[in-house]
Amino acid sequence: MSSFSSASRLRRIAISALLLASCALGGCSSIDRLSQIGEQPKLSAIDNPTTQPGYKPVQMPMPKPEVASYNPNSLWRNGSRAFFKDQRARQIGDLLTVTVNITDKANIANETQRSRTNSENSGITDFIGAQTITQANKILPGRILTADSTASSDGKGSVNRTEALQTNVAAVVTQVLPNGNLVVEGKQEIRVNYEIRELIVAGIVRPEDIQSDNTIDSTKIAQARIAYGGRGQIMDVQQPRYGQQVMDVLLPF
């Protein structure tokens, strides 16, 4: 009976050691994933983007502020951007729809060839009647300098890339810059079976570029950051394992 309890104790110690080792190698994410086996991936909670770790307010070069001036008996104020108020996003917390329309195609091919051949040869055939001396050929060299060089290079390169992404995502205004431009950020998560797709859009937009239906095209977003990816069982299969990733970083060849 004592031998059975000792074996059970050793088994528990071994399992604990394996869990600690997997936690150290996988950053404790392996244990969380093991606890979610057979369950659907959980959606992230909706939170304030400005409270996320690493969030920093955007700082851009700003023009000098202009003092608003009013004209008597005039409905128009100098410096105003709109005559009538509309429902487009203009302050922190407002929402707008970003139309992501990316179609990128590149096909580049080039080839460079270089070739060069050099030959240098100099000498003295007759130095002050050296040919009349019998032992002159043993003393005087036939050629003073002989040099040859050959160099060639051949380089080829090609790029063939096609990317397309079309979707819409709602973004929230997180900051209003001193010149009136808006900093927006939006995140969308879609779960299909056991796979989650994520779409993240962030950047700086001008209020003038926002359409009357409160939408803006992604091509008009400055400093745009657009990420499309996912996580789940399919992504786990597509990613190399931790050991392979470590070896790819450490191996010098």
PDB file of C-alpha atoms in Angstrom:
ATOM      1  CA  MET A   1       0.000   0.000   0.000  1.00  0.00           C
ATOM      2  CA  SER A   2       2.849   2.370   0.808  1.00  0.00           C
ATOM      3  CA  SER A   3       4.488   1.618  -2.546  1.00  0.00           C
ATOM      4  CA  PHE A   4       1.217   2.502  -4.320  1.00  0.00           C
ATOM      5  CA  SER A   5       0.965   5.831  -2.470  1.00  0.00           C
ATOM      6  CA  SER A   6       4.599   6.572  -3.252  1.00  0.00           C
ATOM      7  CA  ALA A   7       3.995   5.912  -6.932  1.00  0.00           C
ATOM      8  CA  SER A   8       0.908   8.141  -6.885  1.00  0.00           C
ATOM      9  CA  ARG A   9       2.883  10.879  -5.159  1.00  0.00           C
ATOM     10  CA  LEU A  10       5.660  10.619  -7.737  1.00  0.00           C
ATOM     11  CA  ARG A  11       3.096  10.777 -10.517  1.00  0.00           C
ATOM     12  CA  ARG A  12       1.601  13.977  -9.089  1.00  0.00           C
ATOM     13  CA  ILE A  13       5.068  15.486  -8.747  1.00  0.00           C
ATOM     14  CA  ALA A  14       5.866  14.615 -12.361  1.00  0.00           C
ATOM     15  CA  ILE A  15       2.597  16.138 -13.596  1.00  0.00           C
ATOM     16  CA  SER A  16       3.279  19.302 -11.595  1.00  0.00           C
ATOM     17  CA  ALA A  17       6.775  19.510 -13.030  1.00  0.00           C
ATOM     18  CA  LEU A  18       5.415  19.137 -16.568  1.00  0.00           C
ATOM     19  CA  LEU A  19       2.842  21.862 -15.923  1.00  0.00           C
ATOM     20  CA  LEU A  20       5.518  24.195 -14.575  1.00  0.00           C
ATOM     21  CA  ALA A  21       7.775  23.475 -17.549  1.00  0.00           C
ATOM     22  CA  SER A  22       4.968  24.085 -20.034  1.00  0.00           C
ATOM     23  CA  CYS A  23       4.064  27.298 -18.182  1.00  0.00           C
ATOM     24  CA  ALA A  24       7.661  28.503 -18.400  1.00  0.00           C
ATOM     25  CA  LEU A  25       7.985  27.677 -22.106  1.00  0.00           C
ATOM     26  CA  GLY A  26       4.548  28.806 -23.240  1.00  0.00           C
ATOM     27  CA  GLY A  27       4.131  31.814 -20.998  1.00  0.00           C
ATOM     28  CA  CYS A  28       1.338  30.106 -19.009  1.00  0.00           C
ATOM     29  CA  SER A  29      -0.844  30.230 -22.119  1.00  0.00           C
ATOM     30  CA  SER A  30      -0.707  26.459 -22.558  1.00  0.00           C
ATOM     31  CA  ILE A  31      -2.531  25.888 -19.265  1.00  0.00           C
ATOM     32  CA  ASP A  32      -5.269  28.314 -20.290  1.00  0.00           C
ATOM     33  CA  ARG A  33      -5.630  26.596 -23.638  1.00  0.00           C
ATOM     34  CA  LEU A  34      -5.759  23.161 -22.000  1.00  0.00           C
ATOM     35  CA  SER A  35      -8.599  24.374 -19.777  1.00  0.00           C
ATOM     36  CA  GLN A  36     -10.548  25.471 -22.892  1.00  0.00           C
ATOM     37  CA  ILE A  37     -10.345  22.158 -24.751  1.00  0.00           C
ATOM     38  CA  GLY A  38     -13.780  21.340 -26.201  1.00  0.00           C
ATOM     39  CA  GLU A  39     -15.092  24.857 -25.578  1.00  0.00           C
ATOM     40  CA  GLN A  40     -15.598  27.750 -27.981  1.00  0.00           C
ATOM     41  CA  PRO A  41     -13.083  30.607 -27.840  1.00  0.00           C
ATOM     42  CA  LYS A  42     -14.288  33.414 -25.605  1.00  0.00           C
ATOM     43  CA  LEU A  43     -14.856  36.891 -26.996  1.00  0.00           C
ATOM     44  CA  SER A  44     -12.951  39.773 -25.487  1.00  0.00           C
ATOM     45  CA  ALA A  45     -14.829  42.162 -23.234  1.00  0.00           C
ATOM     46  CA  ILE A  46     -15.700  45.614 -24.573  1.00  0.00           C
ATOM     47  CA  ASP A  47     -13.466  48.138 -22.861  1.00  0.00           C
ATOM     48  CA  ASN A  48     -12.064  51.625 -23.234  1.00  0.00           C
ATOM     49  CA  PRO A  49      -9.161  51.650 -25.749  1.00  0.00           C
ATOM     50  CA  THR A  50      -7.437  54.460 -23.857  1.00  0.00           C
ATOM     51  CA  THR A  51      -7.044  52.254 -20.769  1.00  0.00           C
ATOM     52  CA  GLN A  52      -5.244  49.461 -22.625  1.00  0.00           C
ATOM     53  CA  PRO A  53      -1.592  48.820 -21.663  1.00  0.00           C
ATOM     54  CA  GLY A  54       0.765  50.676 -23.964  1.00  0.00           C
ATOM     55  CA  TYR A  55      -1.813  53.220 -25.118  1.00  0.00           C
ATOM     56  CA  LYS A  56      -0.266  56.624 -25.772  1.00  0.00           C
ATOM     57  CA  PRO A  57      -2.039  59.788 -26.943  1.00  0.00           C
ATOM     58  CA  VAL A  58      -1.166  60.726 -30.508  1.00  0.00           C
ATOM     59  CA  GLN A  59       1.040  63.779 -30.916  1.00  0.00           C
ATOM     60  CA  MET A  60       1.348  65.421 -34.308  1.00  0.00           C
ATOM     61  CA  PRO A  61       2.719  68.791 -35.483  1.00  0.00           C
ATOM     62  CA  MET A  62       0.008  71.380 -34.918  1.00  0.00           C
ATOM     63  CA  PRO A  63      -0.495  74.787 -36.591  1.00  0.00           C
ATOM     64  CA  LYS A  64      -0.822  77.925 -34.532  1.00  0.00           C
ATOM     65  CA  PRO A  65      -4.309  78.319 -33.028  1.00  0.00           C
ATOM     66  CA  GLU A  66      -6.467  80.909 -34.749  1.00  0.00           C
ATOM     67  CA  VAL A  67      -8.661  83.255 -32.767  1.00  0.00           C
ATOM     68  CA  ALA A  68     -12.279  83.122 -33.921  1.00  0.00           C
ATOM     69  CA  SER A  69     -13.651  86.482 -35.037  1.00  0.00           C
ATOM     70  CA  TYR A  70     -17.331  87.371 -35.387  1.00  0.00           C
ATOM     71  CA  ASN A  71     -18.785  89.742 -37.955  1.00  0.00           C
ATOM     72  CA  PRO A  72     -21.810  91.862 -36.998  1.00  0.00           C
ATOM     73  CA  ASN A  73     -25.125  90.825 -38.575  1.00  0.00           C
ATOM     74  CA  SER A  74     -23.548  87.686 -40.068  1.00  0.00           C
ATOM     75  CA  LEU A  75     -24.598  84.068 -39.595  1.00  0.00           C
ATOM     76  CA  TRP A  76     -21.169  82.817 -40.654  1.00  0.00           C
ATOM     77  CA  ARG A  77     -18.275  82.677 -38.207  1.00  0.00           C
ATOM     78  CA  ASN A  78     -14.721  82.934 -39.549  1.00  0.00           C
ATOM     79  CA  GLY A  79     -12.878  79.642 -39.213  1.00  0.00           C
ATOM     80  CA  SER A  80     -16.055  77.565 -39.027  1.00  0.00           C
ATOM     81  CA  ARG A  81     -16.004  74.349 -41.022  1.00  0.00           C
ATOM     82  CA  ALA A  82     -19.737  73.848 -41.489  1.00  0.00           C
ATOM     83  CA  PHE A  83     -22.765  76.126 -41.741  1.00  0.00           C
ATOM     84  CA  PHE A  84     -25.313  73.650 -40.399  1.00  0.00           C
ATOM     85  CA  LYS A  85     -24.727  71.066 -37.695  1.00  0.00           C
ATOM     86  CA  ASP A  86     -24.813  67.434 -38.826  1.00  0.00           C
ATOM     87  CA  GLN A  87     -24.625  64.030 -37.173  1.00  0.00           C
ATOM     88  CA  ARG A  88     -21.148  63.109 -38.358  1.00  0.00           C
ATOM     89  CA  ALA A  89     -18.504  62.137 -35.798  1.00  0.00           C
ATOM     90  CA  ARG A  90     -16.764  65.174 -34.382  1.00  0.00           C
ATOM     91  CA  GLN A  91     -15.975  64.609 -30.689  1.00  0.00           C
ATOM     92  CA  ILE A  92     -14.615  61.948 -28.342  1.00  0.00           C
ATOM     93  CA  GLY A  93     -16.910  58.955 -28.061  1.00  0.00           C
ATOM     94  CA  ASP A  94     -18.655  59.437 -31.411  1.00  0.00           C
ATOM     95  CA  LEU A  95     -18.863  56.510 -33.816  1.00  0.00           C
ATOM     96  CA  LEU A  96     -18.163  56.328 -37.534  1.00  0.00           C
ATOM     97  CA  THR A  97     -17.948  53.519 -40.070  1.00  0.00           C
ATOM     98  CA  VAL A  98     -14.634  52.799 -41.773  1.00  0.00           C
ATOM     99  CA  THR A  99     -14.854  51.207 -45.210  1.00  0.00           C
ATOM    100  CA  VAL A 100     -11.782  49.023 -45.608  1.00  0.00           C
ATOM    101  CA  ASN A 101     -11.076  48.586 -49.297  1.00  0.00           C
ATOM    102  CA  ILE A 102      -7.542  47.380 -49.976  1.00  0.00           C
ATOM    103  CA  THR A 103      -6.539  46.033 -53.380  1.00  0.00           C
ATOM    104  CA  ASP A 104      -2.784  45.751 -53.699  1.00  0.00           C
ATOM    105  CA  LYS A 105      -1.009  44.088 -56.591  1.00  0.00           C
ATOM    106  CA  ALA A 106       2.678  44.236 -57.392  1.00  0.00           C
ATOM    107  CA  ASN A 107       4.644  42.418 -60.078  1.00  0.00           C
ATOM    108  CA  ILE A 108       8.300  43.381 -60.337  1.00  0.00           C
ATOM    109  CA  ALA A 109      11.120  41.547 -62.100  1.00  0.00           C
ATOM    110  CA  ASN A 110      14.661  42.730 -62.737  1.00  0.00           C
ATOM    111  CA  GLU A 111      18.009  41.262 -63.734  1.00  0.00           C
ATOM    112  CA  THR A 112      21.497  42.754 -63.623  1.00  0.00           C
ATOM    113  CA  GLN A 113      24.575  41.294 -65.314  1.00  0.00           C
ATOM    114  CA  ARG A 114      28.141  42.554 -65.105  1.00  0.00           C
ATOM    115  CA  SER A 115      31.326  41.216 -66.676  1.00  0.00           C
ATOM    116  CA  ARG A 116      34.885  42.561 -66.818  1.00  0.00           C
ATOM    117  CA  THR A 117      38.224  41.126 -68.021  1.00  0.00           C
ATOM    118  CA  ASN A 118      41.581  42.882 -67.583  1.00  0.00           C
ATOM    119  CA  SER A 119      45.075  41.868 -68.741  1.00  0.00           C
ATOM    120  CA  GLU A 120      48.403  43.655 -68.127  1.00  0.00           C
ATOM    121  CA  ASN A 121      51.685  42.516 -69.645  1.00  0.00           C
ATOM    122  CA  SER A 122      54.959  44.480 -69.835  1.00  0.00           C
ATOM    123  CA  GLY A 123      58.624  43.545 -70.402  1.00  0.00           C
ATOM    124  CA  ILE A 124      61.932  44.226 -72.201  1.00  0.00           C
ATOM    125  CA  THR A 125      62.969  42.184 -75.227  1.00  0.00           C
ATOM    126  CA  ASP A 126      66.439  43.698 -75.725  1.00  0.00           C
ATOM    127  CA  PHE A 127      68.231  45.744 -73.083  1.00  0.00           C
ATOM    128  CA  ILE A 128      71.408  47.391 -74.464  1.00  0.00           C
ATOM    129  CA  GLY A 129      72.408  44.453 -76.651  1.00  0.00           C
ATOM    130  CA  ALA A 130      71.516  41.815 -74.065  1.00  0.00           C
ATOM    131  CA  GLN A 131      70.804  39.310 -76.826  1.00  0.00           C
ATOM    132  CA  THR A 132      74.546  39.239 -77.726  1.00  0.00           C
ATOM    133  CA  ILE A 133      75.482  38.052 -74.233  1.00  0.00           C
ATOM    134  CA  THR A 134      75.220  34.317 -73.769  1.00  0.00           C
ATOM    135  CA  GLN A 135      74.168  34.325 -70.076  1.00  0.00           C
ATOM    136  CA  ALA A 136      71.930  37.411 -70.364  1.00  0.00           C
ATOM    137  CA  ASN A 137      68.709  35.381 -70.504  1.00  0.00           C
ATOM    138  CA  LYS A 138      69.500  33.869 -67.104  1.00  0.00           C
ATOM    139  CA  ILE A 139      70.124  37.270 -65.506  1.00  0.00           C
ATOM    140  CA  LEU A 140      67.504  39.501 -67.138  1.00  0.00           C
ATOM    141  CA  PRO A 141      63.806  38.488 -66.886  1.00  0.00           C
ATOM    142  CA  GLY A 142      61.834  38.130 -70.095  1.00  0.00           C
ATOM    143  CA  ARG A 143      58.790  39.869 -68.592  1.00  0.00           C
ATOM    144  CA  ILE A 144      58.844  42.415 -65.784  1.00  0.00           C
ATOM    145  CA  LEU A 145      55.075  42.435 -64.960  1.00  0.00           C
ATOM    146  CA  THR A 146      52.200  40.140 -65.909  1.00  0.00           C
ATOM    147  CA  ALA A 147      48.719  40.556 -64.368  1.00  0.00           C
ATOM    148  CA  ASP A 148      45.305  39.110 -65.240  1.00  0.00           C
ATOM    149  CA  SER A 149      41.904  39.723 -63.643  1.00  0.00           C
ATOM    150  CA  THR A 150      38.387  38.519 -64.425  1.00  0.00           C
ATOM    151  CA  ALA A 151      35.162  39.554 -62.639  1.00  0.00           C
ATOM    152  CA  SER A 152      31.506  38.796 -63.339  1.00  0.00           C
ATOM    153  CA  SER A 153      28.196  39.025 -61.502  1.00  0.00           C
ATOM    154  CA  ASP A 154      24.621  38.016 -62.268  1.00  0.00           C
ATOM    155  CA  GLY A 155      21.696  39.127 -60.079  1.00  0.00           C
ATOM    156  CA  LYS A 156      17.995  38.378 -60.476  1.00  0.00           C
ATOM    157  CA  GLY A 157      14.994  39.436 -58.408  1.00  0.00           C
ATOM    158  CA  SER A 158      11.227  39.227 -58.688  1.00  0.00           C
ATOM    159  CA  VAL A 159       8.162  40.182 -56.629  1.00  0.00           C
ATOM    160  CA  ASN A 160       4.650  38.896 -57.281  1.00  0.00           C
ATOM    161  CA  ARG A 161       2.104  39.929 -54.643  1.00  0.00           C
ATOM    162  CA  THR A 162      -1.692  40.214 -54.690  1.00  0.00           C
ATOM    163  CA  GLU A 163      -3.718  41.326 -51.667  1.00  0.00           C
ATOM    164  CA  ALA A 164      -7.418  42.166 -51.368  1.00  0.00           C
ATOM    165  CA  LEU A 165      -9.527  43.070 -48.329  1.00  0.00           C
ATOM    166  CA  GLN A 166     -13.030  44.556 -48.404  1.00  0.00           C
ATOM    167  CA  THR A 167     -15.092  45.007 -45.244  1.00  0.00           C
ATOM    168  CA  ASN A 168     -16.628  47.599 -42.925  1.00  0.00           C
ATOM    169  CA  VAL A 169     -15.892  48.230 -39.269  1.00  0.00           C
ATOM    170  CA  ALA A 170     -17.264  50.752 -36.780  1.00  0.00           C
ATOM    171  CA  ALA A 171     -14.669  52.901 -35.017  1.00  0.00           C
ATOM    172  CA  VAL A 172     -14.861  55.236 -32.039  1.00  0.00           C
ATOM    173  CA  VAL A 173     -13.244  58.659 -31.735  1.00  0.00           C
ATOM    174  CA  THR A 174     -10.668  58.400 -28.945  1.00  0.00           C
ATOM    175  CA  GLN A 175      -9.033  61.817 -29.264  1.00  0.00           C
ATOM    176  CA  VAL A 176      -9.538  65.213 -30.895  1.00  0.00           C
ATOM    177  CA  LEU A 177      -6.283  66.882 -31.929  1.00  0.00           C
ATOM    178  CA  PRO A 178      -5.801  70.642 -31.535  1.00  0.00           C
ATOM    179  CA  ASN A 179      -6.240  71.211 -35.280  1.00  0.00           C
ATOM    180  CA  GLY A 180      -9.582  69.363 -35.282  1.00  0.00           C
ATOM    181  CA  ASN A 181      -8.440  66.045 -36.722  1.00  0.00           C
ATOM    182  CA  LEU A 182      -9.886  62.931 -35.104  1.00  0.00           C
ATOM    183  CA  VAL A 183      -8.016  59.891 -33.809  1.00  0.00           C
ATOM    184  CA  VAL A 184     -10.176  56.808 -34.344  1.00  0.00           C
ATOM    185  CA  GLU A 185      -9.821  53.186 -33.357  1.00  0.00           C
ATOM    186  CA  GLY A 186     -12.086  50.240 -34.049  1.00  0.00           C
ATOM    187  CA  LYS A 187     -11.975  46.519 -33.346  1.00  0.00           C
ATOM    188  CA  GLN A 188     -14.253  43.773 -34.581  1.00  0.00           C
ATOM    189  CA  GLU A 189     -14.335  40.116 -33.548  1.00  0.00           C
ATOM    190  CA  ILE A 190     -16.321  37.427 -35.370  1.00  0.00           C
ATOM    191  CA  ARG A 191     -16.544  33.863 -34.119  1.00  0.00           C
ATOM    192  CA  VAL A 192     -17.350  31.073 -36.566  1.00  0.00           C
ATOM    193  CA  ASN A 193     -17.442  27.671 -34.870  1.00  0.00           C
ATOM    194  CA  TYR A 194     -14.068  27.411 -33.114  1.00  0.00           C
ATOM    195  CA  GLU A 195     -12.293  30.209 -34.965  1.00  0.00           C
ATOM    196  CA  ILE A 196     -12.247  33.947 -34.167  1.00  0.00           C
ATOM    197  CA  ARG A 197     -11.478  36.550 -36.822  1.00  0.00           C
ATOM    198  CA  GLU A 198     -10.205  39.948 -35.710  1.00  0.00           C
ATOM    199  CA  LEU A 199     -10.171  43.239 -37.587  1.00  0.00           C
ATOM    200  CA  ILE A 200      -8.424  46.277 -36.096  1.00  0.00           C
ATOM    201  CA  VAL A 201      -8.450  49.756 -37.663  1.00  0.00           C
ATOM    202  CA  ALA A 202      -6.777  52.846 -36.224  1.00  0.00           C
ATOM    203  CA  GLY A 203      -5.493  56.186 -37.513  1.00  0.00           C
ATOM    204  CA  ILE A 204      -6.153  59.904 -37.947  1.00  0.00           C
ATOM    205  CA  VAL A 205      -8.978  61.302 -40.076  1.00  0.00           C
ATOM    206  CA  ARG A 206     -10.119  64.745 -41.130  1.00  0.00           C
ATOM    207  CA  PRO A 207     -13.717  65.672 -40.337  1.00  0.00           C
ATOM    208  CA  GLU A 208     -14.030  66.969 -43.914  1.00  0.00           C
ATOM    209  CA  ASP A 209     -13.313  63.475 -45.283  1.00  0.00           C
ATOM    210  CA  ILE A 210     -16.227  61.914 -43.395  1.00  0.00           C
ATOM    211  CA  GLN A 211     -19.150  61.363 -45.758  1.00  0.00           C
ATOM    212  CA  SER A 212     -22.683  62.558 -45.066  1.00  0.00           C
ATOM    213  CA  ASP A 213     -23.661  59.010 -44.029  1.00  0.00           C
ATOM    214  CA  ASN A 214     -20.917  59.069 -41.364  1.00  0.00           C
ATOM    215  CA  THR A 215     -18.554  56.755 -43.271  1.00  0.00           C
ATOM    216  CA  ILE A 216     -14.952  57.196 -44.362  1.00  0.00           C
ATOM    217  CA  ASP A 217     -12.752  55.227 -46.747  1.00  0.00           C
ATOM    218  CA  SER A 218      -9.638  53.614 -45.358  1.00  0.00           C
ATOM    219  CA  THR A 219      -7.507  55.333 -48.022  1.00  0.00           C
ATOM    220  CA  LYS A 220      -8.240  58.695 -46.348  1.00  0.00           C
ATOM    221  CA  ILE A 221      -6.936  57.632 -42.940  1.00  0.00           C
ATOM    222  CA  ALA A 222      -3.501  59.021 -42.077  1.00  0.00           C
ATOM    223  CA  GLN A 223      -1.061  56.852 -40.129  1.00  0.00           C
ATOM    224  CA  ALA A 224      -3.467  53.983 -40.811  1.00  0.00           C
ATOM    225  CA  ARG A 225      -2.977  50.754 -38.900  1.00  0.00           C
ATOM    226  CA  ILE A 226      -5.093  47.912 -40.282  1.00  0.00           C
ATOM    227  CA  ALA A 227      -4.715  44.367 -38.964  1.00  0.00           C
ATOM    228  CA  TYR A 228      -6.722  41.333 -40.056  1.00  0.00           C
ATOM    229  CA  GLY A 229      -6.097  37.980 -38.423  1.00  0.00           C
ATOM    230  CA  GLY A 230      -7.561  35.486 -36.037  1.00  0.00           C
ATOM    231  CA  ARG A 231      -7.065  32.849 -33.425  1.00  0.00           C
ATOM    232  CA  GLY A 232      -8.421  29.392 -32.816  1.00  0.00           C
ATOM    233  CA  GLN A 233      -7.828  25.787 -33.801  1.00  0.00           C
ATOM    234  CA  ILE A 234      -6.992  26.498 -37.441  1.00  0.00           C
ATOM    235  CA  MET A 235      -4.502  29.182 -36.457  1.00  0.00           C
ATOM    236  CA  ASP A 236      -2.866  26.789 -33.982  1.00  0.00           C
ATOM    237  CA  VAL A 237      -2.284  24.261 -36.757  1.00  0.00           C
ATOM    238  CA  GLN A 238      -0.871  26.886 -39.128  1.00  0.00           C
ATOM    239  CA  GLN A 239       1.616  28.234 -36.577  1.00  0.00           C
ATOM    240  CA  PRO A 240       4.907  26.383 -35.943  1.00  0.00           C
ATOM    241  CA  ARG A 241       5.401  24.968 -32.474  1.00  0.00           C
ATOM    242  CA  TYR A 242       7.317  26.797 -29.755  1.00  0.00           C
ATOM    243  CA  GLY A 243      10.415  24.650 -30.150  1.00  0.00           C
ATOM    244  CA  GLN A 244      10.622  25.289 -33.869  1.00  0.00           C
ATOM    245  CA  GLN A 245      10.199  29.046 -33.369  1.00  0.00           C
ATOM    246  CA  VAL A 246      12.996  29.067 -30.777  1.00  0.00           C
ATOM    247  CA  MET A 247      15.309  27.119 -33.076  1.00  0.00           C
ATOM    248  CA  ASP A 248      14.535  29.464 -35.989  1.00  0.00           C
ATOM    249  CA  VAL A 249      15.642  32.402 -33.836  1.00  0.00           C
ATOM    250  CA  LEU A 250      18.761  30.806 -32.324  1.00  0.00           C
ATOM    251  CA  LEU A 251      20.195  28.784 -35.207  1.00  0.00           C
ATOM    252  CA  PRO A 252      22.719  30.849 -37.222  1.00  0.00           C
ATOM    253  CA  PHE A 253      22.305  28.711 -40.358  1.00  0.00           C
TER     254      PHE A 253
END
